[in-house]
Amino acid sequence: RIMLLIVLLCIIPTTISHGIPNMAARFFTRSQVRAQRLVGILAENANYYIRKLNVRVVNHLLSEDEKEHNINEFLTLECIRLDLWEPYVCKGMVDVFASELYFVAKRVNYTPEEVCGVFLNDCDPPVNPMQVLWKLQISGNKPAVKPWPLIDAPNKTMRVLQLSDIHVDRDYAEGSEADCLDGGPTIGLCCRNYPVTSSNKTIKSPAGKWGSLHHCDIPYRTFEQAMRHISETHKDLDYIIITGDLVSHDMWNFSEQLTKGTIANVTQILIKNFPNIPIYETVGNHEGVPSDAMASHNMDEYATRGPSWLYNVLADAWGRWISPESIKTVRYRASYVEYPSPGLKLISVNSIYCSKINFYIYINQTDPDDTLTWLISELLDSEAKGEKVHIISHIPAGLDVCLKGWSHNFYEIVNRFESTIAAQFFGHTHLDHFEVYYADSNSAGRATHMNFIAPSITTANYVNPSYRIYTIDGGYDGASYTVLDAETYATDIDIANANDEEPKWALEYSAKAAYGLSDLSPSSWADLISRLAVDDELFTKFHRYMFRSTHEENCVNEPECRQRYICSMKTAKSFEEDIFCPGS
């Protein structure tokens, strides 16, 4: 029960500003400073409970005859007393997460120090049970590494659209308060009309018609307009990938019914605008109810607590574009394989099984639902057949929100199958960046692979909406299916609101042209990292694109800040910054 209180007080800063704080200290910039006004307050209180364990709290929760509903009420009152949230948000967060956390708390035996280590890096002693390593075996020997194919004149190319982190808000309210993170008790997600509360003040930043560059998600009209624009402008799309998170960030209000409704609505908009284009999706953490809650089948009470309801909803929504066999694997683990083109296998991997906010995984984090074992099997099959593979997933394994065991195994899988995997596509952070993989986890050595982390459609965390189109060598026998270029498009929401006109979308940049890349091979991306470390103009450009031209400050002249960006691009393993960036 003590653990429950600690976790409840820690989960909120970890999840509510989802895109940016999940980057931990790697991206601490002005956009984050705004969110950190809130996170700082929460962290102080989390530290207080973790390290001091207020006697009144301990005595109350250790009462043997205490009922769960009484504990819920107590936690809600503590949340209100500490001014963490508005009262109804406090109540909602406890109501949504309490059952999951009670269930987990009864099945694990972590000490307060260990629980502290899950969320904070400066615990005493520094013990983090979520950094437990486990190792999967890959049968057979790794074939000789083939040089990365450099395609100067492809026989044929494919055009692939990536959408990520859509986060439509059914309750977005034009004219409501957009700047609600004011350092006091907060409503959690801005740009909404809320009940009368202490935050019910004169509106200083009215939410725009098309969205707002604050901690707000987007209205349906913006998503609909974006899809209409893409369908009318880009007539050459071969298929679409969507890397998760359709649902808004109001986690205290999550329910199966609301999530089902959002998935259905987004799917209908996609079908309306792209009736004849295949769409391949992967599940995001915000599709879970509670957020991130996706238990594996080996957990007791899976029938009532597991995510089967969600996986069935996804299978039904995706069934238009995937095979009956794929539908079966979606219903089991929300992962599947498809063949967008002869010789190309697309693997959609449920990476929410690596989320440290997926509390059910605390019970047994080793390869939930054998997902990585299944991935290895699919890669071995493709290796034997000479196929190329694209991986789509939500959470990049290099983020510290991804459990260390999963992350390290995924890294080894990518390196083992570096000649088979042609590309990887992720989302989750809402930002525009990438990670490079290295042989033997040595960032001074040979680059083996990289992943694209695509920007979001949502404005949450102060970024303009964006989408990306890849040009891929493919569609013919012997194609490499490597990415030849990545074009990122964005719109300026402030201009659309100011002019009372539909958002105008434009090419923001081509990766190849903007960064002076001769090709998009792993070695070229590794070389780009080296150049970003010393070239001020190039780093400024990268930083601007990362935030879609919304970021007013640049840490190009702040060595420590700049190094965090450089280190993040080298680190595709979670909790390993010291190894990939020694001395940083």
Coordinates of C-alpha atoms in Angstrom, one line a residue:
R1 CA 0.0 0.0 0.0
I2 CA 2.9 2.3 0.7
M3 CA 4.2 1.4 -2.8
L4 CA 0.8 2.3 -4.2
L5 CA 0.9 5.8 -2.8
I6 CA 4.4 6.3 -4.1
V7 CA 3.6 5.1 -7.5
L8 CA 0.4 7.2 -7.8
L9 CA 2.4 10.3 -6.8
C10 CA 5.1 9.4 -9.3
I11 CA 3.1 8.3 -12.3
I12 CA 1.5 11.7 -12.9
P13 CA 4.7 13.6 -13.9
T14 CA 5.9 10.6 -15.9
T15 CA 2.9 10.4 -18.0
I16 CA 0.9 13.6 -18.3
S17 CA 3.4 15.6 -20.4
H18 CA 3.9 12.5 -22.3
G19 CA 6.1 13.3 -25.2
I20 CA 8.7 15.5 -23.7
P21 CA 9.3 14.4 -20.1
N22 CA 9.7 10.8 -21.3
M23 CA 12.9 11.9 -23.0
A24 CA 14.2 12.3 -19.4
A25 CA 17.2 14.6 -19.2
R26 CA 18.2 14.2 -22.8
F27 CA 16.0 17.0 -24.1
F28 CA 15.7 19.7 -21.5
T29 CA 14.8 22.8 -23.5
R30 CA 12.4 25.7 -23.3
S31 CA 9.4 23.6 -24.3
Q32 CA 10.2 21.3 -21.4
V33 CA 10.8 24.1 -19.0
R34 CA 7.1 25.1 -19.4
A35 CA 6.0 21.6 -18.5
Q36 CA 8.6 21.3 -15.8
R37 CA 6.9 24.0 -13.9
L38 CA 4.4 21.4 -13.1
V39 CA 6.7 18.4 -13.0
G40 CA 8.9 20.1 -10.5
I41 CA 6.1 20.4 -8.0
L42 CA 5.1 16.8 -8.5
A43 CA 8.7 15.6 -8.2
E44 CA 9.2 17.4 -4.9
N45 CA 6.2 15.7 -3.5
A46 CA 7.2 12.3 -4.9
N47 CA 10.6 12.7 -3.3
Y48 CA 8.9 13.7 0.0
Y49 CA 6.8 10.5 0.1
I50 CA 9.5 8.2 -1.2
R51 CA 12.3 9.4 1.1
K52 CA 10.4 10.6 4.2
L53 CA 7.3 8.4 4.1
N54 CA 5.1 10.8 6.1
V55 CA 4.2 9.1 9.4
R56 CA 0.5 10.0 9.0
V57 CA 0.4 8.5 5.6
V58 CA 2.2 5.3 6.7
N59 CA 0.0 4.8 9.7
H60 CA -3.2 5.4 7.7
L61 CA -2.2 3.0 4.9
L62 CA -0.9 0.3 7.2
S63 CA -4.2 0.1 9.0
E64 CA -5.2 -3.6 8.6
D65 CA -8.9 -2.9 8.3
E66 CA -8.5 -0.2 5.7
K67 CA -10.7 -0.8 2.6
E68 CA -9.6 0.0 -0.9
H69 CA -12.3 2.7 -1.4
N70 CA -11.2 4.4 1.8
I71 CA -7.6 4.4 0.6
N72 CA -8.8 5.8 -2.7
E73 CA -10.5 8.6 -0.9
F74 CA -7.5 9.2 1.2
L75 CA -5.2 9.4 -1.8
T76 CA -7.5 11.8 -3.6
L77 CA -7.6 14.1 -0.5
E78 CA -3.8 14.0 -0.3
C79 CA -3.5 14.9 -4.0
I80 CA -5.9 17.8 -3.4
R81 CA -4.1 18.9 -0.2
L82 CA -0.8 19.0 -2.1
D83 CA -2.3 21.1 -4.9
L84 CA -1.1 18.5 -7.4
W85 CA -4.2 18.7 -9.6
E86 CA -7.7 20.1 -9.6
P87 CA -9.9 18.0 -7.4
Y88 CA -11.7 16.2 -10.2
V89 CA -8.4 15.3 -11.9
C90 CA -7.1 14.0 -8.6
K91 CA -10.2 11.8 -8.2
G92 CA -10.0 10.7 -11.8
M93 CA -6.4 9.6 -11.7
V94 CA -6.9 7.6 -8.5
D95 CA -10.1 6.0 -9.8
V96 CA -8.5 5.1 -13.2
F97 CA -5.2 3.7 -11.9
A98 CA -6.0 2.4 -8.4
S99 CA -7.3 -1.0 -9.3
E100 CA -4.3 -1.8 -11.5
L101 CA -1.9 -0.6 -8.8
Y102 CA -3.6 -2.5 -6.0
F103 CA -3.5 -5.6 -8.1
V104 CA 0.3 -5.2 -8.8
A105 CA 1.2 -4.2 -5.3
K106 CA -0.2 -7.4 -3.9
R107 CA 2.0 -9.5 -6.3
V108 CA 5.4 -7.8 -6.1
N109 CA 7.7 -7.3 -3.1
Y110 CA 9.6 -4.2 -3.9
T111 CA 11.0 -2.1 -1.1
P112 CA 10.4 1.7 -1.0
E113 CA 14.0 2.1 -2.2
E114 CA 13.3 -0.1 -5.2
V115 CA 10.1 1.7 -6.0
C116 CA 12.0 5.0 -5.7
G117 CA 14.5 3.7 -8.2
V118 CA 11.9 3.0 -10.8
F119 CA 11.1 6.7 -11.1
L120 CA 14.1 8.7 -9.7
N121 CA 17.8 8.4 -10.5
D122 CA 19.1 9.7 -7.2
C123 CA 17.7 7.3 -4.7
D124 CA 19.8 6.0 -1.8
P125 CA 20.6 3.3 -2.4
P126 CA 20.2 3.6 -6.2
V127 CA 18.2 0.3 -6.9
N128 CA 16.0 0.1 -9.9
P129 CA 14.2 -3.3 -10.3
M130 CA 13.0 -2.2 -13.7
Q131 CA 16.6 -2.3 -15.0
V132 CA 16.7 -6.1 -14.7
L133 CA 18.3 -7.7 -17.7
W134 CA 17.1 -10.9 -19.3
K135 CA 18.5 -12.4 -22.5
L136 CA 16.8 -14.1 -25.4
Q137 CA 18.6 -16.7 -27.5
I138 CA 18.7 -16.4 -31.3
S139 CA 19.3 -19.7 -33.1
G140 CA 21.8 -20.0 -35.8
N141 CA 24.8 -17.9 -36.7
K142 CA 24.8 -14.4 -38.0
P143 CA 25.5 -14.3 -41.7
A144 CA 28.3 -12.3 -43.0
V145 CA 27.3 -8.6 -42.9
K146 CA 26.4 -7.2 -46.3
P147 CA 27.3 -3.6 -47.1
W148 CA 24.4 -1.2 -46.9
P149 CA 23.0 -0.9 -50.4
L150 CA 23.6 2.5 -51.9
I151 CA 21.1 3.1 -54.6
D152 CA 21.9 6.0 -56.9
A153 CA 19.4 5.2 -59.6
P154 CA 16.6 2.9 -58.3
N155 CA 14.6 0.9 -60.9
K156 CA 11.5 2.0 -59.0
T157 CA 10.5 3.8 -55.9
M158 CA 7.7 3.7 -53.4
R159 CA 6.1 6.6 -51.5
V160 CA 5.1 5.8 -47.9
L161 CA 3.3 8.2 -45.5
Q162 CA 4.0 8.1 -41.8
L163 CA 1.5 9.6 -39.3
S164 CA 2.3 9.4 -35.6
D165 CA 0.8 10.5 -32.3
I166 CA -2.5 11.9 -33.7
H167 CA -4.1 12.5 -30.2
V168 CA -7.4 13.9 -31.3
D169 CA -9.3 15.5 -28.5
R170 CA -13.1 15.0 -28.6
D171 CA -13.5 17.8 -26.0
Y172 CA -11.3 20.4 -27.6
A173 CA -13.0 23.8 -27.0
E174 CA -12.1 26.8 -29.1
G175 CA -11.7 29.9 -26.9
S176 CA -10.9 27.9 -23.7
E177 CA -7.6 28.4 -21.8
A178 CA -4.6 27.1 -23.7
D179 CA -2.0 28.0 -21.2
C180 CA -3.2 26.1 -18.2
L181 CA 0.2 24.9 -16.8
D182 CA 0.6 27.9 -14.5
G183 CA 2.6 26.2 -11.7
G184 CA -0.4 25.7 -9.4
P185 CA -3.0 23.0 -9.3
T186 CA -3.6 22.1 -12.9
I187 CA -6.3 20.7 -15.1
G188 CA -3.8 18.4 -16.8
L189 CA -4.7 19.0 -20.4
C190 CA -5.4 22.4 -21.8
C191 CA -7.8 23.8 -24.5
R192 CA -10.9 22.4 -22.8
N193 CA -13.9 23.7 -20.9
Y194 CA -13.7 22.4 -17.4
P195 CA -16.0 22.6 -14.3
V196 CA -15.6 25.7 -12.2
T197 CA -12.4 25.3 -10.2
S198 CA -9.6 27.4 -8.7
S199 CA -8.1 27.5 -12.2
N200 CA -11.3 29.2 -13.6
K201 CA -9.6 32.6 -14.2
T202 CA -9.7 35.1 -16.9
I203 CA -8.5 33.4 -20.1
K204 CA -5.1 34.7 -21.1
S205 CA -4.4 32.4 -24.1
P206 CA -7.6 31.4 -25.9
A207 CA -7.5 28.1 -27.7
G208 CA -7.4 28.5 -31.4
K209 CA -9.9 27.0 -33.9
W210 CA -7.3 24.6 -35.4
G211 CA -5.2 23.9 -32.3
S212 CA -2.8 25.7 -29.9
L213 CA 0.9 25.5 -29.3
H214 CA 0.5 24.5 -25.7
H215 CA -0.2 21.4 -23.7
C216 CA -3.3 20.7 -26.0
D217 CA -4.3 18.0 -28.3
I218 CA -5.9 18.7 -31.7
P219 CA -9.6 19.0 -32.5
Y220 CA -11.1 16.5 -35.0
R221 CA -11.4 19.3 -37.6
T222 CA -7.6 19.6 -37.7
F223 CA -7.1 15.9 -38.2
E224 CA -9.8 15.8 -40.9
Q225 CA -8.3 18.8 -42.7
A226 CA -4.9 17.2 -42.6
M227 CA -6.1 13.9 -44.0
R228 CA -8.0 15.7 -46.7
H229 CA -5.0 17.8 -47.7
I230 CA -2.7 14.7 -47.9
S231 CA -5.2 12.7 -50.0
E232 CA -5.7 15.6 -52.4
T233 CA -2.0 16.6 -52.6
H234 CA 0.0 13.4 -52.4
K235 CA -1.6 11.1 -55.1
D236 CA 1.4 8.8 -55.3
L237 CA 1.2 7.1 -51.9
D238 CA 1.7 3.3 -52.0
Y239 CA 0.8 2.7 -48.4
I240 CA 0.5 4.5 -45.0
I241 CA 2.0 3.6 -41.6
I242 CA 0.6 4.9 -38.4
T243 CA 2.9 4.6 -35.3
G244 CA 0.3 4.8 -32.5
D245 CA -1.4 7.1 -30.1
L246 CA -4.8 8.1 -31.5
V247 CA -6.3 9.0 -28.1
S248 CA -6.1 12.3 -26.2
H249 CA -4.0 12.9 -23.1
D250 CA -6.8 13.1 -20.5
M251 CA -5.7 10.0 -18.7
W252 CA -7.8 10.6 -15.6
N253 CA -10.8 10.2 -17.8
F254 CA -9.8 7.1 -19.8
S255 CA -12.4 4.4 -20.4
E256 CA -12.9 1.5 -22.8
Q257 CA -15.9 3.2 -24.3
L258 CA -14.1 6.5 -25.0
T259 CA -11.1 4.7 -26.5
K260 CA -13.3 2.5 -28.7
G261 CA -15.0 5.7 -29.9
T262 CA -11.8 7.4 -30.8
I263 CA -10.4 4.4 -32.7
A264 CA -13.6 4.1 -34.6
N265 CA -13.8 7.8 -35.5
V266 CA -10.1 8.0 -36.6
T267 CA -10.5 4.9 -38.7
Q268 CA -13.6 6.3 -40.5
I269 CA -11.7 9.5 -41.3
L270 CA -8.8 7.4 -42.7
I271 CA -11.1 5.2 -44.8
K272 CA -13.0 8.3 -46.1
N273 CA -9.8 9.9 -47.3
F274 CA -7.7 6.9 -48.3
P275 CA -10.3 4.3 -49.5
N276 CA -7.9 2.4 -51.8
I277 CA -4.5 2.8 -49.9
P278 CA -3.3 0.1 -47.5
I279 CA -2.8 1.4 -43.9
Y280 CA -0.6 -0.4 -41.4
E281 CA -0.8 0.6 -37.8
T282 CA 0.9 -0.1 -34.5
V283 CA -0.6 0.3 -31.0
G284 CA 0.3 3.3 -28.9
N285 CA 0.5 3.5 -25.1
H286 CA -2.4 5.8 -24.9
E287 CA -4.7 3.2 -26.4
G288 CA -4.4 1.3 -23.1
V289 CA -7.0 1.8 -20.3
P290 CA -5.5 2.8 -17.9
S291 CA -2.8 4.4 -20.1
D292 CA -0.1 1.8 -21.0
A293 CA -2.0 -1.0 -19.3
M294 CA -1.3 -4.1 -21.5
A295 CA -0.8 -7.2 -19.5
S296 CA 0.6 -10.5 -20.9
H297 CA -1.4 -13.7 -20.9
N298 CA 0.6 -15.3 -18.1
M299 CA -0.8 -12.8 -15.6
D300 CA -3.6 -14.2 -13.4
E301 CA -7.0 -12.6 -13.9
Y302 CA -6.0 -11.9 -17.5
A303 CA -9.5 -12.6 -18.7
T304 CA -10.8 -9.6 -16.7
R305 CA -7.7 -7.4 -16.6
G306 CA -6.0 -8.1 -19.8
P307 CA -6.2 -6.0 -23.0
S308 CA -8.2 -8.4 -25.1
W309 CA -11.0 -5.9 -25.4
L310 CA -8.5 -3.4 -26.9
Y311 CA -6.8 -6.0 -29.2
N312 CA -10.2 -7.0 -30.5
V313 CA -11.1 -3.4 -31.2
L314 CA -7.7 -2.9 -33.1
A315 CA -8.2 -6.2 -35.0
D316 CA -11.6 -5.0 -36.2
A317 CA -10.3 -1.5 -37.1
W318 CA -7.3 -2.8 -38.9
G319 CA -9.0 -5.8 -40.5
R320 CA -9.7 -3.9 -43.7
W321 CA -6.0 -3.8 -44.5
I322 CA -4.5 -6.9 -42.9
S323 CA -4.9 -10.7 -43.5
P324 CA -7.0 -13.1 -41.4
E325 CA -3.7 -14.6 -40.0
S326 CA -2.5 -11.1 -39.0
I327 CA -5.9 -10.4 -37.4
K328 CA -5.3 -13.5 -35.2
T329 CA -1.9 -12.2 -33.9
V330 CA -3.3 -8.8 -33.3
R331 CA -6.0 -10.3 -31.1
Y332 CA -3.3 -12.1 -29.2
R333 CA -0.4 -9.6 -28.8
A334 CA -1.3 -6.5 -30.9
S335 CA 1.5 -7.4 -33.3
Y336 CA 1.4 -8.7 -36.9
V337 CA 3.2 -9.1 -40.2
E338 CA 2.1 -8.0 -43.7
Y339 CA 3.6 -7.8 -47.1
P340 CA 3.1 -4.3 -48.6
S341 CA 5.2 -5.3 -51.6
P342 CA 6.7 -8.6 -52.9
G343 CA 9.9 -9.2 -51.0
L344 CA 9.1 -6.8 -48.2
K345 CA 7.7 -7.9 -44.8
L346 CA 6.3 -5.3 -42.5
I347 CA 6.4 -6.2 -38.9
S348 CA 4.2 -4.2 -36.4
V349 CA 5.6 -4.7 -32.9
N350 CA 3.7 -3.9 -29.7
S351 CA 6.3 -2.0 -27.8
I352 CA 4.0 -1.0 -24.9
Y353 CA 5.2 -4.3 -23.5
C354 CA 8.4 -2.4 -22.7
S355 CA 6.8 0.7 -21.1
K356 CA 7.7 1.2 -17.5
I357 CA 4.3 2.8 -17.0
N358 CA 2.7 -0.6 -18.0
F359 CA 2.5 -1.6 -14.3
Y360 CA 1.2 -5.1 -15.1
I361 CA 4.7 -5.8 -16.5
Y362 CA 6.1 -5.3 -13.0
I363 CA 4.8 -8.8 -12.1
N364 CA 6.9 -10.4 -14.8
Q365 CA 8.7 -8.3 -17.4
T366 CA 10.5 -11.0 -19.3
D367 CA 9.3 -10.9 -22.9
P368 CA 5.6 -10.4 -22.4
D369 CA 3.5 -12.6 -24.6
D370 CA 6.8 -13.8 -26.2
T371 CA 6.7 -10.8 -28.5
L372 CA 10.4 -10.5 -29.0
T373 CA 10.7 -14.2 -29.4
W374 CA 8.0 -14.0 -32.1
L375 CA 9.9 -11.1 -33.7
I376 CA 13.1 -13.2 -33.8
S377 CA 11.1 -16.0 -35.5
E378 CA 9.8 -13.7 -38.2
L379 CA 13.2 -12.2 -38.8
L380 CA 14.8 -15.7 -39.1
D381 CA 12.1 -16.6 -41.6
S382 CA 12.8 -13.5 -43.7
E383 CA 16.5 -14.0 -43.4
A384 CA 16.2 -17.5 -44.8
K385 CA 13.9 -16.3 -47.6
G386 CA 16.0 -13.3 -48.6
E387 CA 13.3 -10.9 -47.7
K388 CA 13.7 -7.3 -46.4
V389 CA 11.9 -6.2 -43.3
H390 CA 10.4 -2.9 -42.1
I391 CA 9.6 -2.6 -38.4
I392 CA 6.9 -0.2 -37.2
S393 CA 6.4 0.4 -33.5
H394 CA 5.5 3.1 -31.0
I395 CA 8.1 3.5 -28.3
P396 CA 11.7 3.8 -29.4
A397 CA 13.7 1.3 -27.4
G398 CA 16.4 3.8 -26.6
L399 CA 14.2 5.9 -24.4
D400 CA 14.5 5.4 -20.7
V401 CA 10.7 4.9 -20.5
C402 CA 11.4 1.5 -22.1
L403 CA 12.4 -1.2 -19.7
K404 CA 16.1 -2.1 -19.9
G405 CA 15.6 -5.8 -20.5
W406 CA 13.4 -5.3 -23.5
S407 CA 15.5 -2.5 -24.8
H408 CA 18.8 -4.4 -24.7
N409 CA 17.2 -7.5 -26.3
F410 CA 15.7 -5.3 -29.1
Y411 CA 19.1 -3.7 -29.7
E412 CA 20.7 -7.2 -30.0
I413 CA 18.0 -8.3 -32.4
V414 CA 18.5 -5.3 -34.7
N415 CA 22.2 -5.9 -34.8
R416 CA 21.8 -9.6 -35.4
F417 CA 19.5 -9.0 -38.3
E418 CA 21.1 -5.8 -39.6
S419 CA 21.3 -7.2 -43.2
T420 CA 17.6 -8.1 -43.2
I421 CA 16.0 -5.1 -41.5
A422 CA 15.9 -2.3 -44.1
A423 CA 14.1 0.4 -42.0
Q424 CA 12.6 1.1 -38.6
F425 CA 9.8 3.6 -37.9
F426 CA 8.8 4.9 -34.4
G427 CA 6.9 7.7 -32.8
H428 CA 5.9 8.5 -29.2
T429 CA 8.0 11.5 -28.4
H430 CA 6.1 14.0 -30.6
L431 CA 9.5 15.2 -31.8
D432 CA 11.5 14.8 -35.0
H433 CA 14.8 12.9 -34.4
F434 CA 16.5 9.5 -34.8
E435 CA 18.7 7.0 -33.0
V436 CA 21.7 5.1 -34.4
Y437 CA 22.7 1.5 -33.5
Y438 CA 26.4 0.4 -33.3
A439 CA 28.3 -2.9 -33.5
D440 CA 29.2 -4.0 -29.9
S441 CA 27.3 -1.0 -28.5
N442 CA 30.4 1.1 -29.3
S443 CA 29.4 4.5 -30.6
A444 CA 33.0 5.0 -31.8
G445 CA 32.6 1.9 -34.0
R446 CA 30.6 0.8 -37.0
A447 CA 27.0 2.0 -37.3
T448 CA 24.8 -1.0 -38.0
H449 CA 21.3 0.6 -38.2
M450 CA 19.2 3.6 -37.3
N451 CA 15.5 4.3 -36.6
F452 CA 13.3 7.2 -37.7
I453 CA 11.3 8.8 -34.9
A454 CA 8.6 10.8 -36.6
P455 CA 7.0 14.0 -35.4
S456 CA 3.4 14.2 -34.2
I457 CA 0.1 15.4 -35.7
T458 CA -0.9 16.7 -32.3
T459 CA 0.3 20.0 -31.0
A460 CA 0.8 18.6 -27.5
N461 CA 4.1 19.8 -26.0
Y462 CA 4.2 23.0 -28.1
V463 CA 4.9 21.7 -31.6
N464 CA 3.2 22.3 -34.9
P465 CA 1.4 19.4 -36.6
S466 CA 3.5 17.4 -39.0
Y467 CA 3.6 14.3 -41.2
R468 CA 6.3 12.6 -43.2
I469 CA 6.6 10.9 -46.6
Y470 CA 9.5 8.5 -47.3
T471 CA 10.8 7.7 -50.7
I472 CA 11.8 4.0 -50.7
D473 CA 13.7 1.9 -53.1
G474 CA 11.2 -0.8 -53.8
G475 CA 8.4 -2.4 -55.9
Y476 CA 10.7 -4.6 -58.1
D477 CA 12.6 -7.8 -57.8
G478 CA 15.8 -7.4 -55.9
A479 CA 14.8 -4.0 -54.3
S480 CA 16.7 -3.1 -51.2
Y481 CA 13.6 -1.4 -49.6
T482 CA 15.9 1.1 -47.9
V483 CA 14.8 4.7 -47.4
L484 CA 16.2 7.0 -50.0
D485 CA 14.8 10.3 -48.6
A486 CA 12.5 11.5 -45.9
E487 CA 10.4 14.6 -46.5
T488 CA 8.7 16.2 -43.5
Y489 CA 5.7 18.5 -43.9
A490 CA 4.2 20.8 -41.3
T491 CA 1.7 23.6 -40.8
D492 CA 1.9 26.8 -38.7
I493 CA -1.2 26.6 -36.5
D494 CA -0.8 30.1 -35.2
I495 CA -1.0 31.5 -38.7
A496 CA -4.1 29.4 -39.5
N497 CA -5.8 30.7 -36.3
A498 CA -4.8 34.3 -36.9
N499 CA -6.0 34.3 -40.5
D500 CA -9.1 32.3 -39.7
E501 CA -8.2 30.0 -42.6
E502 CA -7.5 26.3 -43.0
P503 CA -4.0 25.2 -42.1
K504 CA -1.6 25.5 -45.0
W505 CA 0.8 22.5 -45.2
A506 CA 4.2 22.8 -46.8
L507 CA 7.5 20.9 -47.1
E508 CA 9.6 21.7 -44.1
Y509 CA 12.7 19.9 -45.2
S510 CA 14.1 16.9 -47.0
A511 CA 16.5 14.9 -44.8
K512 CA 18.9 14.3 -47.6
A513 CA 19.1 17.9 -48.8
A514 CA 18.9 19.6 -45.4
Y515 CA 21.6 17.6 -43.8
G516 CA 23.9 17.1 -46.8
L517 CA 23.5 13.3 -46.8
S518 CA 24.8 11.4 -49.8
D519 CA 22.5 8.6 -48.7
L520 CA 20.5 7.6 -45.7
S521 CA 22.6 4.6 -44.6
P522 CA 23.4 4.1 -40.9
S523 CA 27.0 5.4 -41.5
S524 CA 25.6 8.6 -43.0
W525 CA 23.4 9.2 -39.9
A526 CA 26.3 8.4 -37.6
D527 CA 28.4 10.9 -39.5
L528 CA 25.6 13.5 -39.2
I529 CA 25.8 13.1 -35.4
S530 CA 29.5 13.9 -35.5
R531 CA 28.9 17.0 -37.7
L532 CA 26.1 18.2 -35.4
A533 CA 28.5 18.1 -32.5
V534 CA 30.8 20.7 -34.2
D535 CA 28.8 22.6 -36.8
D536 CA 26.7 25.3 -35.1
E537 CA 24.7 26.2 -38.2
L538 CA 23.8 22.5 -38.9
F539 CA 22.9 21.9 -35.2
T540 CA 20.6 25.0 -35.2
K541 CA 18.9 23.7 -38.3
F542 CA 18.4 20.2 -36.7
H543 CA 17.1 21.7 -33.5
R544 CA 14.6 23.9 -35.5
Y545 CA 13.3 20.9 -37.4
M546 CA 13.1 18.8 -34.3
F547 CA 10.5 21.2 -32.9
R548 CA 9.0 22.2 -36.2
S549 CA 10.1 25.8 -36.0
T550 CA 8.2 26.4 -32.7
H551 CA 11.2 26.4 -30.4
E552 CA 12.4 29.9 -29.6
E553 CA 15.6 29.1 -27.9
N554 CA 18.5 27.0 -29.0
C555 CA 21.2 25.4 -26.9
V556 CA 23.8 25.5 -29.6
N557 CA 26.1 27.6 -27.4
E558 CA 25.4 25.6 -24.2
P559 CA 27.7 22.5 -24.3
E560 CA 25.9 20.5 -21.7
C561 CA 22.5 21.0 -23.4
R562 CA 23.9 20.3 -26.8
Q563 CA 25.6 17.2 -25.6
R564 CA 22.3 15.8 -24.4
Y565 CA 20.9 16.0 -28.0
I566 CA 24.0 14.4 -29.4
C567 CA 24.0 11.6 -26.8
S568 CA 20.3 10.8 -27.4
M569 CA 21.0 10.1 -31.1
K570 CA 23.8 7.7 -30.2
T571 CA 21.8 5.9 -27.5
A572 CA 19.4 3.3 -28.8
K573 CA 19.6 1.3 -25.6
S574 CA 17.7 2.6 -22.5
F575 CA 19.6 3.5 -19.4
E576 CA 23.0 3.4 -21.2
E577 CA 24.0 7.0 -21.7
D578 CA 27.2 6.5 -19.9
I579 CA 28.2 3.7 -22.3
F580 CA 27.4 5.5 -25.5
C581 CA 28.5 8.9 -24.3
P582 CA 31.3 8.4 -21.8
G583 CA 32.2 11.4 -19.9
S584 CA 29.0 13.3 -20.8

